[in-house]
Coordinates of C-alpha atoms in Angstrom, one line a residue:
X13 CA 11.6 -9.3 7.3
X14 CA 14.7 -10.8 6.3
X15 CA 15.6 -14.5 6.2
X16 CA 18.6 -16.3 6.8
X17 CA 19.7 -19.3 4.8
X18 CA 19.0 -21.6 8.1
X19 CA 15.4 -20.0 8.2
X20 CA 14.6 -20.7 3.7
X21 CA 17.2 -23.1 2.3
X22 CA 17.7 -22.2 -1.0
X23 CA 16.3 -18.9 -1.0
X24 CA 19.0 -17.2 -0.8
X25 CA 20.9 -15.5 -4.0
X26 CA 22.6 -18.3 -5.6
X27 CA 26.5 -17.7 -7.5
X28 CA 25.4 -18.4 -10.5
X29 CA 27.7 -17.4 -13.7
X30 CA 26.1 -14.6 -15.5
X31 CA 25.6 -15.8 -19.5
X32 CA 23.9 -12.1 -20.2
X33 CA 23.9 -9.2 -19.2
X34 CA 20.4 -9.2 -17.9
X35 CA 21.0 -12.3 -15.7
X36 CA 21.0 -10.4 -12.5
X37 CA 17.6 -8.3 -13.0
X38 CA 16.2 -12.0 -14.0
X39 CA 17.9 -14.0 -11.1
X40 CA 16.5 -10.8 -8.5
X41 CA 13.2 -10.7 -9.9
X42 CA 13.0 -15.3 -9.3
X43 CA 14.4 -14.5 -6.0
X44 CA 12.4 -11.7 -5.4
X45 CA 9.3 -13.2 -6.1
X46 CA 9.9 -16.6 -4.1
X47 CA 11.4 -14.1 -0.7
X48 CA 7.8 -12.0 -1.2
X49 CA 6.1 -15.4 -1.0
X50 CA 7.9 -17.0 1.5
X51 CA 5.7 -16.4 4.5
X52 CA 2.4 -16.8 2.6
X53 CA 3.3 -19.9 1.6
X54 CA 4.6 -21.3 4.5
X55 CA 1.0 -20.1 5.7
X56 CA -1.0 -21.2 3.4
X57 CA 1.2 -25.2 3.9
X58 CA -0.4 -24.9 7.6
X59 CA -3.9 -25.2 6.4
X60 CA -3.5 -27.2 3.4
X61 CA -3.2 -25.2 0.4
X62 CA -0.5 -23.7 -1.6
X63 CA 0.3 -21.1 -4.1
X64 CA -2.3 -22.0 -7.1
X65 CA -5.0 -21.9 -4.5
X66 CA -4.2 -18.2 -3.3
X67 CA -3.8 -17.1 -6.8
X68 CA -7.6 -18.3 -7.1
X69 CA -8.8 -16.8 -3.5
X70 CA -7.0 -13.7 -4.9
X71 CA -8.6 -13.4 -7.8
X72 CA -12.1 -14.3 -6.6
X73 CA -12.0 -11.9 -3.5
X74 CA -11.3 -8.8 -6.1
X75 CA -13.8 -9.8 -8.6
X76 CA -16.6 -11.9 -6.6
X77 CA -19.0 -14.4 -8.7
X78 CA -16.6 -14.4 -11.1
X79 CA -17.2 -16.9 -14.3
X80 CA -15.0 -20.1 -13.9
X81 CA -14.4 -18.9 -17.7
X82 CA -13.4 -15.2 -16.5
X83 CA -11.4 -16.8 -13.6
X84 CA -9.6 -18.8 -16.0
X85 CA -9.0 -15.8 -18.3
X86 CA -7.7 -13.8 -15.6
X87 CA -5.1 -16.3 -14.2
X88 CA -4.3 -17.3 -17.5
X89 CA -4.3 -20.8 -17.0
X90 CA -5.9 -24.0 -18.7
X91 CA -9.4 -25.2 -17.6
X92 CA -7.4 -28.1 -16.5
X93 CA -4.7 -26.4 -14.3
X94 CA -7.6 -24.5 -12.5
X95 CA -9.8 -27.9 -11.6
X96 CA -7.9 -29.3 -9.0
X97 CA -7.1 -26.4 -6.9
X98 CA -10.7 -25.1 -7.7
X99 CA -12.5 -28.2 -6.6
X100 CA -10.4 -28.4 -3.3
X101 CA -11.6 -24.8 -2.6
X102 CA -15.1 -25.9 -3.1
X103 CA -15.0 -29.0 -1.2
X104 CA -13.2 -27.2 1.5
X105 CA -16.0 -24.7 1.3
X106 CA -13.3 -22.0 1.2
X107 CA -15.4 -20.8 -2.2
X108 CA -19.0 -21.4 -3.0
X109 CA -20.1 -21.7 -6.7
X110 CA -23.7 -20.4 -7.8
X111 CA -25.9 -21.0 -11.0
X112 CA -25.8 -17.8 -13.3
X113 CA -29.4 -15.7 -13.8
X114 CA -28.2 -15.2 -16.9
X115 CA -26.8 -18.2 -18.0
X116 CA -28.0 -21.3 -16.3
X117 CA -25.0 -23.3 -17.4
X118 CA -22.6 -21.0 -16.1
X119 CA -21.5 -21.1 -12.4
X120 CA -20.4 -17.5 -10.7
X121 CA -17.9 -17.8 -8.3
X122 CA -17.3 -16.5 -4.2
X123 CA -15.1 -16.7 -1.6
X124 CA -16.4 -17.8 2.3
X125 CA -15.9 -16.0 5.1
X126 CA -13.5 -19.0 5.4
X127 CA -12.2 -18.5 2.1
X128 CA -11.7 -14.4 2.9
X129 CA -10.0 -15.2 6.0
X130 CA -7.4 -17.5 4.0
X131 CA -6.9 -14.7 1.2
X132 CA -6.6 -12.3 3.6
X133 CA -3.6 -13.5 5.6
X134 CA -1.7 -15.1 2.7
X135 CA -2.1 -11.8 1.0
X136 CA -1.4 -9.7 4.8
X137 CA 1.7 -11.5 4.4
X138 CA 2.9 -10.7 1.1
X139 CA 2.2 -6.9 1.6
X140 CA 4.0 -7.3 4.8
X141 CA 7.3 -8.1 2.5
X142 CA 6.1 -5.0 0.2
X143 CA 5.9 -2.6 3.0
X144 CA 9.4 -3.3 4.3
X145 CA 10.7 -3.2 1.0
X146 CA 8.7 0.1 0.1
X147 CA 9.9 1.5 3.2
X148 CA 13.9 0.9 2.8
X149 CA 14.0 1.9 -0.7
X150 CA 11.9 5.0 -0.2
X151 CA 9.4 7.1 -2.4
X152 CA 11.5 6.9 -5.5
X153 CA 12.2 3.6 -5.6
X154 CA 8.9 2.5 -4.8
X155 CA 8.1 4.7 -7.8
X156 CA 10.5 3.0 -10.2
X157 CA 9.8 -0.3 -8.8
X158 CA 6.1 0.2 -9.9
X159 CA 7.1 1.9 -13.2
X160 CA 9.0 -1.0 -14.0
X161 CA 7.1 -3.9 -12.8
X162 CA 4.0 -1.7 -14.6
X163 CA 6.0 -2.2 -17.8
X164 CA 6.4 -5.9 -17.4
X165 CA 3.0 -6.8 -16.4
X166 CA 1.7 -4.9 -19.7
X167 CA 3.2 -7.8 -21.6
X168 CA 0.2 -9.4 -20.5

């Protein structure tokens, strides 16, 4: 799927002088990441959320009545970063929170049918970019890709 600079101002690769020797691996990874997000986010604009509040739908879908605490540790964000997009989900009733057997103070955390519907898409369309991608660089760059970006989300 690719864009023209008409179609995403500013997304395309900017000239921008090269101060190491690493510049270009970092300017295609911000480039990279903002063209795989593109379409999700122009999705996710059409029904009122944006990028912190997939991250959250994400996360809940894969792991569901998940701890605000464990959400928080997982996204690795400040209680405070999470409470507004959080409480819009809830309010929206795109995530529903229950009380904990366990621990009564704690609230576990779910998505909606609404809620999967919204992750789903925003995530269909992310994959979308990945299959394409996959698919013109073939089996062994998918393979190094996922080495690589392995490597750099182990710095976690």
């Amino acid at each position: 799927m690719q864009k023209t600079a008409s179609q995403a101002p500013g997304l395309h690769r900017a000239s921008l002088r090269k101060l190491h020797e690493l510049d270009t691996a970092l300017e295609l990874m911000y480039y990279g990441w903002r063209g795989m997000t593109l379409a999700a986010d122009q999705y996710l604009a059409t029904v009122g959320l944006s990028r912190p509040h997939h991250r959250i739908l994400y996360v809940i879908a894969r792991r569901p009545d998940i701890s605000i605490g464990s959400l928080i540790e997982v996204l690795g964000i400040s209680k405070q970063a999470l409470n507004r997009p959080l409480g819009l989900l809830l309010e929206r009733k795109l995530v529903a929170a229950k009380r904990s057997p366990e621990q009564h103070r704690s609230k576990l955390l779910h998505l909606t049918a609404a809620g999967r519907r919204i992750e789903q898409r925003a995530s269909d369309h992310e994959r979308e970019v990945l299959r394409e991608a996959f698919d013109r660089v073939g089996a062994p760059g998918t393979a190094a890709w996922m080495a690589v970006m392995g490597v750099i989300a182990d710095n976690n």
